[in-house]
């Protein structure tokens, strides 16, 4: 009987360095283990039934913006090495795209997203919980660059969204979720010592399972 897959949850504020750390862990294990990165953002609610004028009003930094039940269902299947068809989110359309990604029989699942630690149902599926702790001014600058260059947003829209929803939701939901972390990584993806320690811990769990 196959061992259950290991799920590592990586949370933190927007543009804190979650993706960089997830990629570092992925690179450390891809040679010997079947690894996959699952982005919580792909589990934003399907809004294809709404006009664009309504989609852009959604508070994407609130837990209600996510289809958490589907995410938990998929995590349970992945833990048991069952196949799922993961949704893919389209940031330019503010809804899910028409395509999905098939994932099956992985040894390590890296789940990264802002509410991974904030949602109890999601936390319960993870073997290791990580919080990436990066200063708010650095996170804002990173988000500004990313959303303009990669997601087709305007300067005004990024600034307005940050002030109206990103910052208050971070203070209400994400920052408090840090207390659930097994590992806190300051300075995001630049903290190679913390990343190496995390990788060592994951190796030990894999060896024991």
PDB file of C-alpha atoms in Angstrom:
ATOM      1  CA  UNK A   1       0.000   0.000   0.000  1.00  0.00           C
ATOM      2  CA  UNK A   2       1.411   3.400  -0.964  1.00  0.00           C
ATOM      3  CA  UNK A   3       2.306   5.853   1.759  1.00  0.00           C
ATOM      4  CA  UNK A   4       0.248   9.009   1.947  1.00  0.00           C
ATOM      5  CA  UNK A   5       1.625  12.076   0.227  1.00  0.00           C
ATOM      6  CA  UNK A   6       3.217  14.819   2.339  1.00  0.00           C
ATOM      7  CA  UNK A   7       1.502  18.221   2.139  1.00  0.00           C
ATOM      8  CA  UNK A   8       3.454  21.373   2.987  1.00  0.00           C
ATOM      9  CA  UNK A   9       1.338  24.505   3.451  1.00  0.00           C
ATOM     10  CA  UNK A  10       3.071  27.825   2.796  1.00  0.00           C
ATOM     11  CA  UNK A  11       1.219  31.028   3.736  1.00  0.00           C
ATOM     12  CA  UNK A  12       2.039  34.706   4.165  1.00  0.00           C
ATOM     13  CA  UNK A  13       0.986  38.093   2.899  1.00  0.00           C
ATOM     14  CA  UNK A  14       0.617  38.969  -0.756  1.00  0.00           C
ATOM     15  CA  UNK A  15       4.055  39.057  -2.468  1.00  0.00           C
ATOM     16  CA  UNK A  16       5.824  37.886   0.680  1.00  0.00           C
ATOM     17  CA  UNK A  17       7.926  35.318  -1.177  1.00  0.00           C
ATOM     18  CA  UNK A  18       5.694  32.239  -0.920  1.00  0.00           C
ATOM     19  CA  UNK A  19       6.235  31.250  -4.534  1.00  0.00           C
ATOM     20  CA  UNK A  20      10.031  31.618  -4.259  1.00  0.00           C
ATOM     21  CA  UNK A  21      10.122  29.355  -1.212  1.00  0.00           C
ATOM     22  CA  UNK A  22       7.755  26.840  -2.817  1.00  0.00           C
ATOM     23  CA  UNK A  23      10.043  26.722  -5.849  1.00  0.00           C
ATOM     24  CA  UNK A  24      13.120  26.229  -3.627  1.00  0.00           C
ATOM     25  CA  UNK A  25      11.466  23.253  -1.919  1.00  0.00           C
ATOM     26  CA  UNK A  26      10.322  21.908  -5.281  1.00  0.00           C
ATOM     27  CA  UNK A  27      13.843  22.083  -6.675  1.00  0.00           C
ATOM     28  CA  UNK A  28      15.230  20.264  -3.622  1.00  0.00           C
ATOM     29  CA  UNK A  29      12.986  17.238  -4.099  1.00  0.00           C
ATOM     30  CA  UNK A  30      12.245  16.984  -7.804  1.00  0.00           C
ATOM     31  CA  UNK A  31      15.163  14.623  -8.435  1.00  0.00           C
ATOM     32  CA  UNK A  32      14.056  11.877  -6.018  1.00  0.00           C
ATOM     33  CA  UNK A  33      10.393  12.509  -5.362  1.00  0.00           C
ATOM     34  CA  UNK A  34       7.353  13.390  -7.405  1.00  0.00           C
ATOM     35  CA  UNK A  35       6.546  16.931  -6.339  1.00  0.00           C
ATOM     36  CA  UNK A  36       3.783  19.345  -7.367  1.00  0.00           C
ATOM     37  CA  UNK A  37       3.054  22.963  -6.413  1.00  0.00           C
ATOM     38  CA  UNK A  38      -0.627  23.796  -5.910  1.00  0.00           C
ATOM     39  CA  UNK A  39      -1.527  27.490  -5.801  1.00  0.00           C
ATOM     40  CA  UNK A  40      -4.477  28.409  -3.624  1.00  0.00           C
ATOM     41  CA  UNK A  41      -5.220  31.228  -6.103  1.00  0.00           C
ATOM     42  CA  UNK A  42      -6.385  28.628  -8.622  1.00  0.00           C
ATOM     43  CA  UNK A  43      -9.251  27.902  -6.223  1.00  0.00           C
ATOM     44  CA  UNK A  44     -10.794  31.354  -6.439  1.00  0.00           C
ATOM     45  CA  UNK A  45     -14.517  30.978  -6.994  1.00  0.00           C
ATOM     46  CA  UNK A  46     -15.709  30.556 -10.560  1.00  0.00           C
ATOM     47  CA  UNK A  47     -17.146  33.931 -11.634  1.00  0.00           C
ATOM     48  CA  UNK A  48     -17.828  33.148 -15.280  1.00  0.00           C
ATOM     49  CA  UNK A  49     -21.543  33.810 -14.702  1.00  0.00           C
ATOM     50  CA  UNK A  50     -20.812  37.438 -13.745  1.00  0.00           C
ATOM     51  CA  UNK A  51     -20.049  40.355 -16.070  1.00  0.00           C
ATOM     52  CA  UNK A  52     -16.544  41.833 -15.846  1.00  0.00           C
ATOM     53  CA  UNK A  53     -17.951  44.927 -14.119  1.00  0.00           C
ATOM     54  CA  UNK A  54     -19.044  42.698 -11.217  1.00  0.00           C
ATOM     55  CA  UNK A  55     -15.968  40.475 -11.158  1.00  0.00           C
ATOM     56  CA  UNK A  56     -13.623  43.378 -10.520  1.00  0.00           C
ATOM     57  CA  UNK A  57     -15.628  44.355  -7.427  1.00  0.00           C
ATOM     58  CA  UNK A  58     -14.849  41.043  -5.697  1.00  0.00           C
ATOM     59  CA  UNK A  59     -12.716  41.255  -2.553  1.00  0.00           C
ATOM     60  CA  UNK A  60     -10.049  38.748  -3.577  1.00  0.00           C
ATOM     61  CA  UNK A  61      -8.315  39.087  -0.211  1.00  0.00           C
ATOM     62  CA  UNK A  62     -11.218  37.685   1.810  1.00  0.00           C
ATOM     63  CA  UNK A  63     -11.646  33.948   2.555  1.00  0.00           C
ATOM     64  CA  UNK A  64     -15.091  34.000   0.936  1.00  0.00           C
ATOM     65  CA  UNK A  65     -13.428  34.595  -2.458  1.00  0.00           C
ATOM     66  CA  UNK A  66     -12.130  31.011  -2.456  1.00  0.00           C
ATOM     67  CA  UNK A  67     -13.784  27.657  -3.102  1.00  0.00           C
ATOM     68  CA  UNK A  68     -12.248  26.153   0.041  1.00  0.00           C
ATOM     69  CA  UNK A  69     -14.474  23.084   0.007  1.00  0.00           C
ATOM     70  CA  UNK A  70     -13.158  22.091  -3.431  1.00  0.00           C
ATOM     71  CA  UNK A  71      -9.574  22.729  -2.318  1.00  0.00           C
ATOM     72  CA  UNK A  72      -9.976  20.516   0.764  1.00  0.00           C
ATOM     73  CA  UNK A  73     -11.631  17.796  -1.323  1.00  0.00           C
ATOM     74  CA  UNK A  74      -8.691  17.852  -3.736  1.00  0.00           C
ATOM     75  CA  UNK A  75      -6.101  17.877  -0.935  1.00  0.00           C
ATOM     76  CA  UNK A  76      -7.656  14.765   0.582  1.00  0.00           C
ATOM     77  CA  UNK A  77      -7.486  13.021  -2.776  1.00  0.00           C
ATOM     78  CA  UNK A  78      -3.887  14.096  -3.358  1.00  0.00           C
ATOM     79  CA  UNK A  79      -2.910  12.875   0.112  1.00  0.00           C
ATOM     80  CA  UNK A  80      -4.274   9.463  -0.880  1.00  0.00           C
ATOM     81  CA  UNK A  81      -2.489   9.684  -4.248  1.00  0.00           C
ATOM     82  CA  UNK A  82      -5.740   9.915  -6.179  1.00  0.00           C
ATOM     83  CA  UNK A  83      -6.061  11.913  -9.395  1.00  0.00           C
ATOM     84  CA  UNK A  84      -7.600  15.382  -9.461  1.00  0.00           C
ATOM     85  CA  UNK A  85      -8.284  17.959 -12.152  1.00  0.00           C
ATOM     86  CA  UNK A  86      -7.153  21.242 -10.626  1.00  0.00           C
ATOM     87  CA  UNK A  87      -8.784  24.460 -11.836  1.00  0.00           C
ATOM     88  CA  UNK A  88      -6.591  27.174 -13.370  1.00  0.00           C
ATOM     89  CA  UNK A  89      -7.331  30.819 -12.592  1.00  0.00           C
ATOM     90  CA  UNK A  90      -7.057  33.579 -15.184  1.00  0.00           C
ATOM     91  CA  UNK A  91      -6.077  36.867 -13.521  1.00  0.00           C
ATOM     92  CA  UNK A  92      -6.868  38.949 -16.598  1.00  0.00           C
ATOM     93  CA  UNK A  93     -10.439  37.636 -16.781  1.00  0.00           C
ATOM     94  CA  UNK A  94     -10.984  37.555 -12.988  1.00  0.00           C
ATOM     95  CA  UNK A  95     -12.330  34.008 -13.142  1.00  0.00           C
ATOM     96  CA  UNK A  96     -11.262  30.431 -13.849  1.00  0.00           C
ATOM     97  CA  UNK A  97      -9.984  29.595 -17.285  1.00  0.00           C
ATOM     98  CA  UNK A  98     -11.492  26.813 -19.397  1.00  0.00           C
ATOM     99  CA  UNK A  99      -8.552  24.478 -18.828  1.00  0.00           C
ATOM    100  CA  UNK A 100      -7.610  22.261 -15.878  1.00  0.00           C
ATOM    101  CA  UNK A 101      -4.394  20.514 -14.788  1.00  0.00           C
ATOM    102  CA  UNK A 102      -4.380  16.803 -13.972  1.00  0.00           C
ATOM    103  CA  UNK A 103      -2.360  15.802 -10.900  1.00  0.00           C
ATOM    104  CA  UNK A 104      -1.869  12.230  -9.716  1.00  0.00           C
ATOM    105  CA  UNK A 105       0.325  10.085  -7.447  1.00  0.00           C
ATOM    106  CA  UNK A 106       2.725  12.694  -6.042  1.00  0.00           C
ATOM    107  CA  UNK A 107       4.978  12.198  -3.017  1.00  0.00           C
ATOM    108  CA  UNK A 108       5.048  15.841  -1.970  1.00  0.00           C
ATOM    109  CA  UNK A 109       2.382  18.514  -2.488  1.00  0.00           C
ATOM    110  CA  UNK A 110       3.408  22.106  -1.846  1.00  0.00           C
ATOM    111  CA  UNK A 111       0.335  24.250  -1.229  1.00  0.00           C
ATOM    112  CA  UNK A 112       0.938  27.993  -1.282  1.00  0.00           C
ATOM    113  CA  UNK A 113      -1.519  30.826  -0.733  1.00  0.00           C
ATOM    114  CA  UNK A 114      -2.433  33.669   1.580  1.00  0.00           C
ATOM    115  CA  UNK A 115      -5.115  31.752   3.534  1.00  0.00           C
ATOM    116  CA  UNK A 116      -3.446  28.343   3.849  1.00  0.00           C
ATOM    117  CA  UNK A 117      -2.914  28.854   7.599  1.00  0.00           C
ATOM    118  CA  UNK A 118      -6.045  30.939   8.177  1.00  0.00           C
ATOM    119  CA  UNK A 119      -8.482  28.201   7.125  1.00  0.00           C
ATOM    120  CA  UNK A 120      -8.706  25.383   9.685  1.00  0.00           C
ATOM    121  CA  UNK A 121     -10.007  22.873   7.130  1.00  0.00           C
ATOM    122  CA  UNK A 122      -6.956  23.521   4.966  1.00  0.00           C
ATOM    123  CA  UNK A 123      -4.491  23.484   7.886  1.00  0.00           C
ATOM    124  CA  UNK A 124      -5.763  20.093   8.944  1.00  0.00           C
ATOM    125  CA  UNK A 125      -4.661  18.567   5.622  1.00  0.00           C
ATOM    126  CA  UNK A 126      -1.061  19.798   5.938  1.00  0.00           C
ATOM    127  CA  UNK A 127       1.877  17.988   7.539  1.00  0.00           C
ATOM    128  CA  UNK A 128       4.004  21.134   7.819  1.00  0.00           C
ATOM    129  CA  UNK A 129       2.743  24.718   8.102  1.00  0.00           C
ATOM    130  CA  UNK A 130       5.026  27.568   7.042  1.00  0.00           C
ATOM    131  CA  UNK A 131       4.504  31.324   7.358  1.00  0.00           C
ATOM    132  CA  UNK A 132       6.582  33.679   5.224  1.00  0.00           C
ATOM    133  CA  UNK A 133       7.074  36.919   7.162  1.00  0.00           C
ATOM    134  CA  UNK A 134       8.096  39.887   4.998  1.00  0.00           C
ATOM    135  CA  UNK A 135       7.838  43.631   5.730  1.00  0.00           C
ATOM    136  CA  UNK A 136       4.716  45.301   4.345  1.00  0.00           C
ATOM    137  CA  UNK A 137       6.550  47.947   2.308  1.00  0.00           C
ATOM    138  CA  UNK A 138       8.598  45.290   0.518  1.00  0.00           C
ATOM    139  CA  UNK A 139       5.479  43.231  -0.161  1.00  0.00           C
ATOM    140  CA  UNK A 140       3.667  46.250  -1.616  1.00  0.00           C
ATOM    141  CA  UNK A 141       6.520  47.112  -3.989  1.00  0.00           C
ATOM    142  CA  UNK A 142       6.716  43.498  -5.170  1.00  0.00           C
ATOM    143  CA  UNK A 143       2.945  43.315  -5.664  1.00  0.00           C
ATOM    144  CA  UNK A 144       2.922  46.585  -7.588  1.00  0.00           C
ATOM    145  CA  UNK A 145       5.549  45.345 -10.024  1.00  0.00           C
ATOM    146  CA  UNK A 146       3.999  41.901 -10.388  1.00  0.00           C
ATOM    147  CA  UNK A 147       0.422  43.030 -10.975  1.00  0.00           C
ATOM    148  CA  UNK A 148       1.417  45.625 -13.555  1.00  0.00           C
ATOM    149  CA  UNK A 149       3.976  43.506 -15.423  1.00  0.00           C
ATOM    150  CA  UNK A 150       2.373  40.047 -15.196  1.00  0.00           C
ATOM    151  CA  UNK A 151      -1.347  40.592 -14.609  1.00  0.00           C
ATOM    152  CA  UNK A 152      -2.097  43.602 -16.773  1.00  0.00           C
ATOM    153  CA  UNK A 153      -3.243  45.877 -13.948  1.00  0.00           C
ATOM    154  CA  UNK A 154      -2.928  49.665 -13.865  1.00  0.00           C
ATOM    155  CA  UNK A 155      -0.990  51.599 -11.217  1.00  0.00           C
ATOM    156  CA  UNK A 156      -4.162  53.158  -9.805  1.00  0.00           C
ATOM    157  CA  UNK A 157      -6.011  49.833  -9.616  1.00  0.00           C
ATOM    158  CA  UNK A 158      -3.157  48.138  -7.742  1.00  0.00           C
ATOM    159  CA  UNK A 159      -2.844  51.015  -5.245  1.00  0.00           C
ATOM    160  CA  UNK A 160      -6.601  51.246  -4.691  1.00  0.00           C
ATOM    161  CA  UNK A 161      -6.923  47.493  -4.187  1.00  0.00           C
ATOM    162  CA  UNK A 162      -4.022  47.451  -1.730  1.00  0.00           C
ATOM    163  CA  UNK A 163      -5.467  50.233   0.414  1.00  0.00           C
ATOM    164  CA  UNK A 164      -9.096  49.108   0.277  1.00  0.00           C
ATOM    165  CA  UNK A 165      -8.759  45.335   0.678  1.00  0.00           C
ATOM    166  CA  UNK A 166      -5.228  43.878   0.663  1.00  0.00           C
ATOM    167  CA  UNK A 167      -3.871  45.701   3.706  1.00  0.00           C
ATOM    168  CA  UNK A 168      -6.992  45.500   5.932  1.00  0.00           C
ATOM    169  CA  UNK A 169      -7.587  41.832   5.056  1.00  0.00           C
ATOM    170  CA  UNK A 170      -3.934  41.042   5.794  1.00  0.00           C
ATOM    171  CA  UNK A 171      -4.274  42.605   9.229  1.00  0.00           C
ATOM    172  CA  UNK A 172      -7.587  40.863   9.911  1.00  0.00           C
ATOM    173  CA  UNK A 173      -6.933  37.352   8.598  1.00  0.00           C
ATOM    174  CA  UNK A 174      -3.401  36.633   7.414  1.00  0.00           C
ATOM    175  CA  UNK A 175      -1.122  38.160  10.036  1.00  0.00           C
ATOM    176  CA  UNK A 176      -3.040  36.458  12.907  1.00  0.00           C
ATOM    177  CA  UNK A 177      -2.682  33.074  11.146  1.00  0.00           C
ATOM    178  CA  UNK A 178       1.065  33.187  11.791  1.00  0.00           C
ATOM    179  CA  UNK A 179       0.418  31.654  15.221  1.00  0.00           C
ATOM    180  CA  UNK A 180      -0.432  28.319  13.565  1.00  0.00           C
ATOM    181  CA  UNK A 181       2.905  27.994  11.753  1.00  0.00           C
ATOM    182  CA  UNK A 182       5.403  25.280  12.596  1.00  0.00           C
ATOM    183  CA  UNK A 183       8.058  27.339  10.824  1.00  0.00           C
ATOM    184  CA  UNK A 184       8.253  31.120  10.332  1.00  0.00           C
ATOM    185  CA  UNK A 185      10.589  32.338   7.597  1.00  0.00           C
ATOM    186  CA  UNK A 186      11.563  36.025   7.873  1.00  0.00           C
ATOM    187  CA  UNK A 187      12.611  37.936   4.736  1.00  0.00           C
ATOM    188  CA  UNK A 188      10.911  35.546   2.329  1.00  0.00           C
ATOM    189  CA  UNK A 189      12.838  33.723  -0.356  1.00  0.00           C
ATOM    190  CA  UNK A 190      16.122  35.442   0.530  1.00  0.00           C
ATOM    191  CA  UNK A 191      16.398  33.495   3.793  1.00  0.00           C
ATOM    192  CA  UNK A 192      18.377  30.497   2.562  1.00  0.00           C
ATOM    193  CA  UNK A 193      19.216  29.253   6.077  1.00  0.00           C
ATOM    194  CA  UNK A 194      15.514  28.912   6.951  1.00  0.00           C
ATOM    195  CA  UNK A 195      14.746  27.312   3.597  1.00  0.00           C
ATOM    196  CA  UNK A 196      17.529  24.739   4.086  1.00  0.00           C
ATOM    197  CA  UNK A 197      16.196  23.914   7.564  1.00  0.00           C
ATOM    198  CA  UNK A 198      12.691  23.477   6.126  1.00  0.00           C
ATOM    199  CA  UNK A 199      13.971  21.151   3.411  1.00  0.00           C
ATOM    200  CA  UNK A 200      15.856  19.090   6.015  1.00  0.00           C
ATOM    201  CA  UNK A 201      12.678  18.729   8.100  1.00  0.00           C
ATOM    202  CA  UNK A 202      10.652  17.639   5.068  1.00  0.00           C
ATOM    203  CA  UNK A 203      13.280  15.029   4.233  1.00  0.00           C
ATOM    204  CA  UNK A 204      13.027  13.617   7.746  1.00  0.00           C
ATOM    205  CA  UNK A 205       9.231  13.345   7.503  1.00  0.00           C
ATOM    206  CA  UNK A 206       9.494  11.580   4.139  1.00  0.00           C
ATOM    207  CA  UNK A 207      12.062   9.143   5.522  1.00  0.00           C
ATOM    208  CA  UNK A 208       9.859   8.343   8.530  1.00  0.00           C
ATOM    209  CA  UNK A 209       6.591   7.962   6.616  1.00  0.00           C
TER     210      UNK A 209
END
